[in-house]
Amino acid sequence: MSVAIGGRRYNFDWRGFITPGVKLIVLVCAGVFVIQTLVSLLADPLYAYHHVTQVFGLIPRAVFPGLRVWQPFTYIFLHGDIGTS
């Protein structure tokens, strides 16, 4: 797509518009959301939500004493379900 701004023409290529790092983060977030949704559908939704939150969500008291060193990195990918606002 070509756009003229002030007499100069600029070409936009949507394939290069989003960096590979951003694409990876979006894919990981979408994948985690799908997994969370499937776990909630296959198991008791309340139990599944609390179990996933306790294992992958950030609980500051459990990071070092409980050796859950992955929590500072995994909590940012967690989502609520479709029904919550």
mmCIF file of N, CA and C in Angstrom:
data_model
loop_
_atom_site.group_PDB
_atom_site.id
_atom_site.type_symbol
_atom_site.label_atom_id
_atom_site.label_comp_id
_atom_site.label_asym_id
_atom_site.label_seq_id
_atom_site.Cartn_x
_atom_site.Cartn_y
_atom_site.Cartn_z
ATOM 1 N N MET A 1 0.847 -1.159 0.000
ATOM 2 C CA MET A 1 0.000 0.000 0.000
ATOM 3 C C MET A 1 0.896 1.227 0.000
ATOM 4 N N SER A 2 0.572 2.164 -0.781
ATOM 5 C CA SER A 2 1.379 3.366 -0.928
ATOM 6 C C SER A 2 0.571 4.568 -0.485
ATOM 7 N N VAL A 3 1.190 5.452 0.304
ATOM 8 C CA VAL A 3 0.530 6.647 0.816
ATOM 9 C C VAL A 3 1.396 7.848 0.481
ATOM 10 N N ALA A 4 0.757 8.919 0.002
ATOM 11 C CA ALA A 4 1.488 10.148 -0.312
ATOM 12 C C ALA A 4 1.289 11.150 0.819
ATOM 13 N N ILE A 5 2.390 11.574 1.430
ATOM 14 C CA ILE A 5 2.342 12.559 2.510
ATOM 15 C C ILE A 5 3.296 13.682 2.134
ATOM 16 N N GLY A 6 2.755 14.879 1.914
ATOM 17 C CA GLY A 6 3.590 16.028 1.591
ATOM 18 C C GLY A 6 4.371 15.850 0.296
ATOM 19 N N GLY A 7 3.797 15.178 -0.681
ATOM 20 C CA GLY A 7 4.470 14.988 -1.952
ATOM 21 C C GLY A 7 5.400 13.777 -1.995
ATOM 22 N N ARG A 8 5.693 13.167 -0.851
ATOM 23 C CA ARG A 8 6.549 11.974 -0.816
ATOM 24 C C ARG A 8 5.665 10.739 -0.693
ATOM 25 N N ARG A 9 6.067 9.682 -1.325
ATOM 26 C CA ARG A 9 5.320 8.426 -1.273
ATOM 27 C C ARG A 9 6.000 7.461 -0.318
ATOM 28 N N TYR A 10 5.219 6.853 0.541
ATOM 29 C CA TYR A 10 5.724 5.877 1.505
ATOM 30 C C TYR A 10 5.034 4.548 1.257
ATOM 31 N N ASN A 11 5.775 3.487 1.272
ATOM 32 C CA ASN A 11 5.224 2.144 1.118
ATOM 33 C C ASN A 11 5.192 1.451 2.473
ATOM 34 N N PHE A 12 4.058 0.860 2.784
ATOM 35 C CA PHE A 12 3.908 0.114 4.023
ATOM 36 C C PHE A 12 3.801 -1.360 3.698
ATOM 37 N N ASP A 13 4.619 -2.156 4.356
ATOM 38 C CA ASP A 13 4.582 -3.608 4.202
ATOM 39 C C ASP A 13 4.112 -4.193 5.534
ATOM 40 N N TRP A 14 2.900 -4.726 5.560
ATOM 41 C CA TRP A 14 2.321 -5.222 6.808
ATOM 42 C C TRP A 14 3.055 -6.438 7.349
ATOM 43 N N ARG A 15 3.749 -7.178 6.505
ATOM 44 C CA ARG A 15 4.492 -8.338 6.997
ATOM 45 C C ARG A 15 5.645 -7.914 7.897
ATOM 46 N N GLY A 16 6.250 -6.791 7.659
ATOM 47 C CA GLY A 16 7.347 -6.318 8.467
ATOM 48 C C GLY A 16 6.934 -5.300 9.510
ATOM 49 N N PHE A 17 5.637 -5.070 9.631
ATOM 50 C CA PHE A 17 5.132 -4.034 10.535
ATOM 51 C C PHE A 17 5.268 -4.445 11.998
ATOM 52 N N ILE A 18 5.064 -5.725 12.284
ATOM 53 C CA ILE A 18 5.163 -6.239 13.647
ATOM 54 C C ILE A 18 6.451 -7.050 13.751
ATOM 55 N N THR A 19 7.231 -6.774 14.767
ATOM 56 C CA THR A 19 8.508 -7.459 14.922
ATOM 57 C C THR A 19 8.295 -8.912 15.336
ATOM 58 N N PRO A 20 9.269 -9.774 15.087
ATOM 59 C CA PRO A 20 9.135 -11.181 15.482
ATOM 60 C C PRO A 20 8.926 -11.372 16.977
ATOM 61 N N GLY A 21 9.519 -10.509 17.808
ATOM 62 C CA GLY A 21 9.329 -10.618 19.250
ATOM 63 C C GLY A 21 7.883 -10.368 19.663
ATOM 64 N N VAL A 22 7.263 -9.362 19.054
ATOM 65 C CA VAL A 22 5.864 -9.057 19.354
ATOM 66 C C VAL A 22 4.964 -10.191 18.869
ATOM 67 N N LYS A 23 5.259 -10.726 17.700
ATOM 68 C CA LYS A 23 4.485 -11.863 17.192
ATOM 69 C C LYS A 23 4.572 -13.043 18.150
ATOM 70 N N LEU A 24 5.770 -13.308 18.690
ATOM 71 C CA LEU A 24 5.947 -14.417 19.619
ATOM 72 C C LEU A 24 5.148 -14.199 20.897
ATOM 73 N N ILE A 25 5.172 -12.991 21.427
ATOM 74 C CA ILE A 25 4.414 -12.702 22.649
ATOM 75 C C ILE A 25 2.916 -12.865 22.407
ATOM 76 N N VAL A 26 2.420 -12.399 21.271
ATOM 77 C CA VAL A 26 0.999 -12.544 20.950
ATOM 78 C C VAL A 26 0.628 -14.021 20.823
ATOM 79 N N LEU A 27 1.461 -14.808 20.159
ATOM 80 C CA LEU A 27 1.193 -16.237 20.015
ATOM 81 C C LEU A 27 1.208 -16.956 21.358
ATOM 82 N N VAL A 28 2.153 -16.625 22.219
ATOM 83 C CA VAL A 28 2.219 -17.253 23.540
ATOM 84 C C VAL A 28 0.992 -16.887 24.363
ATOM 85 N N CYS A 29 0.597 -15.611 24.349
ATOM 86 C CA CYS A 29 -0.599 -15.187 25.085
ATOM 87 C C CYS A 29 -1.849 -15.893 24.574
ATOM 88 N N ALA A 30 -1.978 -16.002 23.258
ATOM 89 C CA ALA A 30 -3.144 -16.694 22.682
ATOM 90 C C ALA A 30 -3.116 -18.176 23.053
ATOM 91 N N GLY A 31 -1.953 -18.791 23.009
ATOM 92 C CA GLY A 31 -1.841 -20.206 23.372
ATOM 93 C C GLY A 31 -2.187 -20.460 24.831
ATOM 94 N N VAL A 32 -1.699 -19.606 25.723
ATOM 95 C CA VAL A 32 -2.006 -19.749 27.149
ATOM 96 C C VAL A 32 -3.493 -19.545 27.383
ATOM 97 N N PHE A 33 -4.103 -18.594 26.687
ATOM 98 C CA PHE A 33 -5.538 -18.370 26.836
ATOM 99 C C PHE A 33 -6.331 -19.600 26.397
ATOM 100 N N VAL A 34 -5.943 -20.202 25.281
ATOM 101 C CA VAL A 34 -6.635 -21.409 24.800
ATOM 102 C C VAL A 34 -6.475 -22.542 25.809
ATOM 103 N N ILE A 35 -5.275 -22.717 26.348
ATOM 104 C CA ILE A 35 -5.044 -23.779 27.326
ATOM 105 C C ILE A 35 -5.865 -23.531 28.590
ATOM 106 N N GLN A 36 -5.882 -22.293 29.072
ATOM 107 C CA GLN A 36 -6.690 -21.979 30.248
ATOM 108 C C GLN A 36 -8.167 -22.254 29.998
ATOM 109 N N THR A 37 -8.654 -21.889 28.833
ATOM 110 C CA THR A 37 -10.058 -22.118 28.507
ATOM 111 C C THR A 37 -10.369 -23.602 28.437
ATOM 112 N N LEU A 38 -9.497 -24.388 27.806
ATOM 113 C CA LEU A 38 -9.711 -25.833 27.725
ATOM 114 C C LEU A 38 -9.680 -26.487 29.102
ATOM 115 N N VAL A 39 -8.765 -26.071 29.959
ATOM 116 C CA VAL A 39 -8.702 -26.624 31.316
ATOM 117 C C VAL A 39 -9.974 -26.285 32.073
ATOM 118 N N SER A 40 -10.483 -25.078 31.910
ATOM 119 C CA SER A 40 -11.721 -24.689 32.593
ATOM 120 C C SER A 40 -12.925 -25.463 32.074
ATOM 121 N N LEU A 41 -12.913 -25.792 30.773
ATOM 122 C CA LEU A 41 -14.038 -26.548 30.208
ATOM 123 C C LEU A 41 -13.987 -28.022 30.586
ATOM 124 N N LEU A 42 -12.801 -28.584 30.682
ATOM 125 C CA LEU A 42 -12.665 -30.012 30.954
ATOM 126 C C LEU A 42 -12.710 -30.341 32.432
ATOM 127 N N ALA A 43 -12.334 -29.424 33.277
ATOM 128 C CA ALA A 43 -12.336 -29.657 34.721
ATOM 129 C C ALA A 43 -13.340 -28.710 35.368
ATOM 130 N N ASP A 44 -13.482 -28.832 36.667
ATOM 131 C CA ASP A 44 -14.320 -27.904 37.406
ATOM 132 C C ASP A 44 -13.729 -26.499 37.246
ATOM 133 N N PRO A 45 -14.490 -25.551 36.702
ATOM 134 C CA PRO A 45 -13.925 -24.228 36.399
ATOM 135 C C PRO A 45 -13.303 -23.530 37.606
ATOM 136 N N LEU A 46 -13.935 -23.615 38.771
ATOM 137 C CA LEU A 46 -13.405 -22.938 39.952
ATOM 138 C C LEU A 46 -12.101 -23.588 40.413
ATOM 139 N N TYR A 47 -12.073 -24.913 40.447
ATOM 140 C CA TYR A 47 -10.851 -25.628 40.840
ATOM 141 C C TYR A 47 -9.727 -25.358 39.845
ATOM 142 N N ALA A 48 -10.036 -25.427 38.560
ATOM 143 C CA ALA A 48 -9.016 -25.218 37.528
ATOM 144 C C ALA A 48 -8.452 -23.805 37.608
ATOM 145 N N TYR A 49 -9.314 -22.813 37.807
ATOM 146 C CA TYR A 49 -8.858 -21.424 37.898
ATOM 147 C C TYR A 49 -7.904 -21.246 39.072
ATOM 148 N N HIS A 50 -8.293 -21.764 40.237
ATOM 149 C CA HIS A 50 -7.449 -21.598 41.422
ATOM 150 C C HIS A 50 -6.149 -22.396 41.300
ATOM 151 N N HIS A 51 -6.193 -23.576 40.725
ATOM 152 C CA HIS A 51 -4.977 -24.372 40.573
ATOM 153 C C HIS A 51 -3.994 -23.704 39.606
ATOM 154 N N VAL A 52 -4.482 -23.249 38.466
ATOM 155 C CA VAL A 52 -3.619 -22.575 37.493
ATOM 156 C C VAL A 52 -3.065 -21.283 38.084
ATOM 157 N N THR A 53 -3.892 -20.549 38.813
ATOM 158 C CA THR A 53 -3.448 -19.298 39.420
ATOM 159 C C THR A 53 -2.387 -19.548 40.487
ATOM 160 N N GLN A 54 -2.555 -20.582 41.291
ATOM 161 C CA GLN A 54 -1.580 -20.863 42.338
ATOM 162 C C GLN A 54 -0.262 -21.374 41.781
ATOM 163 N N VAL A 55 -0.293 -22.096 40.677
ATOM 164 C CA VAL A 55 0.941 -22.641 40.116
ATOM 165 C C VAL A 55 1.659 -21.602 39.263
ATOM 166 N N PHE A 56 0.932 -20.890 38.398
ATOM 167 C CA PHE A 56 1.568 -19.988 37.440
ATOM 168 C C PHE A 56 1.403 -18.507 37.768
ATOM 169 N N GLY A 57 0.447 -18.160 38.618
ATOM 170 C CA GLY A 57 0.274 -16.766 39.009
ATOM 171 C C GLY A 57 1.349 -16.344 39.994
ATOM 172 N N LEU A 58 1.530 -15.061 40.145
ATOM 173 C CA LEU A 58 2.580 -14.550 41.027
ATOM 174 C C LEU A 58 2.086 -14.492 42.464
ATOM 175 N N ILE A 59 2.674 -15.325 43.299
ATOM 176 C CA ILE A 59 2.434 -15.302 44.738
ATOM 177 C C ILE A 59 3.780 -14.961 45.365
ATOM 178 N N PRO A 60 3.979 -13.706 45.775
ATOM 179 C CA PRO A 60 5.303 -13.270 46.215
ATOM 180 C C PRO A 60 5.916 -14.122 47.325
ATOM 181 N N ARG A 61 5.085 -14.624 48.245
ATOM 182 C CA ARG A 61 5.626 -15.422 49.342
ATOM 183 C C ARG A 61 6.081 -16.805 48.898
ATOM 184 N N ALA A 62 5.675 -17.259 47.708
ATOM 185 C CA ALA A 62 5.996 -18.617 47.267
ATOM 186 C C ALA A 62 7.125 -18.669 46.249
ATOM 187 N N VAL A 63 7.636 -17.526 45.820
ATOM 188 C CA VAL A 63 8.652 -17.536 44.765
ATOM 189 C C VAL A 63 9.933 -18.187 45.258
ATOM 190 N N PHE A 64 10.523 -17.668 46.313
ATOM 191 C CA PHE A 64 11.792 -18.219 46.782
ATOM 192 C C PHE A 64 11.623 -19.329 47.816
ATOM 193 N N PRO A 65 10.779 -19.151 48.853
ATOM 194 C CA PRO A 65 10.642 -20.258 49.803
ATOM 195 C C PRO A 65 10.043 -21.525 49.165
ATOM 196 N N GLY A 66 9.125 -21.350 48.219
ATOM 197 C CA GLY A 66 8.504 -22.504 47.577
ATOM 198 C C GLY A 66 9.217 -22.934 46.315
ATOM 199 N N LEU A 67 10.308 -22.255 45.979
ATOM 200 C CA LEU A 67 11.091 -22.532 44.769
ATOM 201 C C LEU A 67 10.251 -22.465 43.495
ATOM 202 N N ARG A 68 9.330 -21.530 43.450
ATOM 203 C CA ARG A 68 8.519 -21.304 42.244
ATOM 204 C C ARG A 68 9.093 -20.106 41.490
ATOM 205 N N VAL A 69 10.319 -20.266 41.017
ATOM 206 C CA VAL A 69 11.029 -19.153 40.398
ATOM 207 C C VAL A 69 10.477 -18.799 39.016
ATOM 208 N N TRP A 70 9.595 -19.605 38.457
ATOM 209 C CA TRP A 70 8.998 -19.305 37.158
ATOM 210 C C TRP A 70 7.863 -18.298 37.271
ATOM 211 N N GLN A 71 7.313 -18.098 38.462
ATOM 212 C CA GLN A 71 6.139 -17.248 38.620
ATOM 213 C C GLN A 71 6.338 -15.799 38.171
ATOM 214 N N PRO A 72 7.471 -15.151 38.414
ATOM 215 C CA PRO A 72 7.619 -13.777 37.918
ATOM 216 C C PRO A 72 7.581 -13.672 36.398
ATOM 217 N N PHE A 73 7.768 -14.773 35.697
ATOM 218 C CA PHE A 73 7.755 -14.751 34.238
ATOM 219 C C PHE A 73 6.438 -15.259 33.649
ATOM 220 N N THR A 74 5.748 -16.153 34.355
ATOM 221 C CA THR A 74 4.544 -16.755 33.789
ATOM 222 C C THR A 74 3.262 -16.001 34.124
ATOM 223 N N TYR A 75 3.265 -15.196 35.173
ATOM 224 C CA TYR A 75 2.008 -14.558 35.563
ATOM 225 C C TYR A 75 1.531 -13.542 34.530
ATOM 226 N N ILE A 76 2.441 -12.986 33.737
ATOM 227 C CA ILE A 76 2.032 -11.969 32.773
ATOM 228 C C ILE A 76 1.257 -12.562 31.599
ATOM 229 N N PHE A 77 1.306 -13.877 31.434
ATOM 230 C CA PHE A 77 0.600 -14.512 30.326
ATOM 231 C C PHE A 77 -0.778 -15.032 30.722
ATOM 232 N N LEU A 78 -1.134 -14.992 32.001
ATOM 233 C CA LEU A 78 -2.423 -15.501 32.441
ATOM 234 C C LEU A 78 -3.542 -14.536 32.085
ATOM 235 N N HIS A 79 -4.727 -15.080 31.855
ATOM 236 C CA HIS A 79 -5.897 -14.288 31.471
ATOM 237 C C HIS A 79 -7.087 -14.739 32.301
ATOM 238 N N GLY A 80 -8.071 -13.863 32.392
ATOM 239 C CA GLY A 80 -9.356 -14.266 32.930
ATOM 240 C C GLY A 80 -10.118 -15.002 31.849
ATOM 241 N N ASP A 81 -11.261 -15.571 32.177
ATOM 242 C CA ASP A 81 -12.000 -16.273 31.138
ATOM 243 C C ASP A 81 -12.834 -15.288 30.319
ATOM 244 N N ILE A 82 -13.542 -15.804 29.339
ATOM 245 C CA ILE A 82 -14.297 -14.960 28.427
ATOM 246 C C ILE A 82 -15.416 -14.221 29.148
ATOM 247 N N GLY A 83 -16.004 -14.832 30.166
ATOM 248 C CA GLY A 83 -17.140 -14.252 30.859
ATOM 249 C C GLY A 83 -16.807 -13.138 31.816
ATOM 250 N N THR A 84 -15.536 -12.981 32.206
ATOM 251 C CA THR A 84 -15.220 -11.928 33.164
ATOM 252 C C THR A 84 -14.912 -10.630 32.446
ATOM 253 N N SER A 85 -15.136 -9.546 33.133
ATOM 254 C CA SER A 85 -14.857 -8.240 32.509
ATOM 255 C C SER A 85 -13.697 -7.555 33.164
#
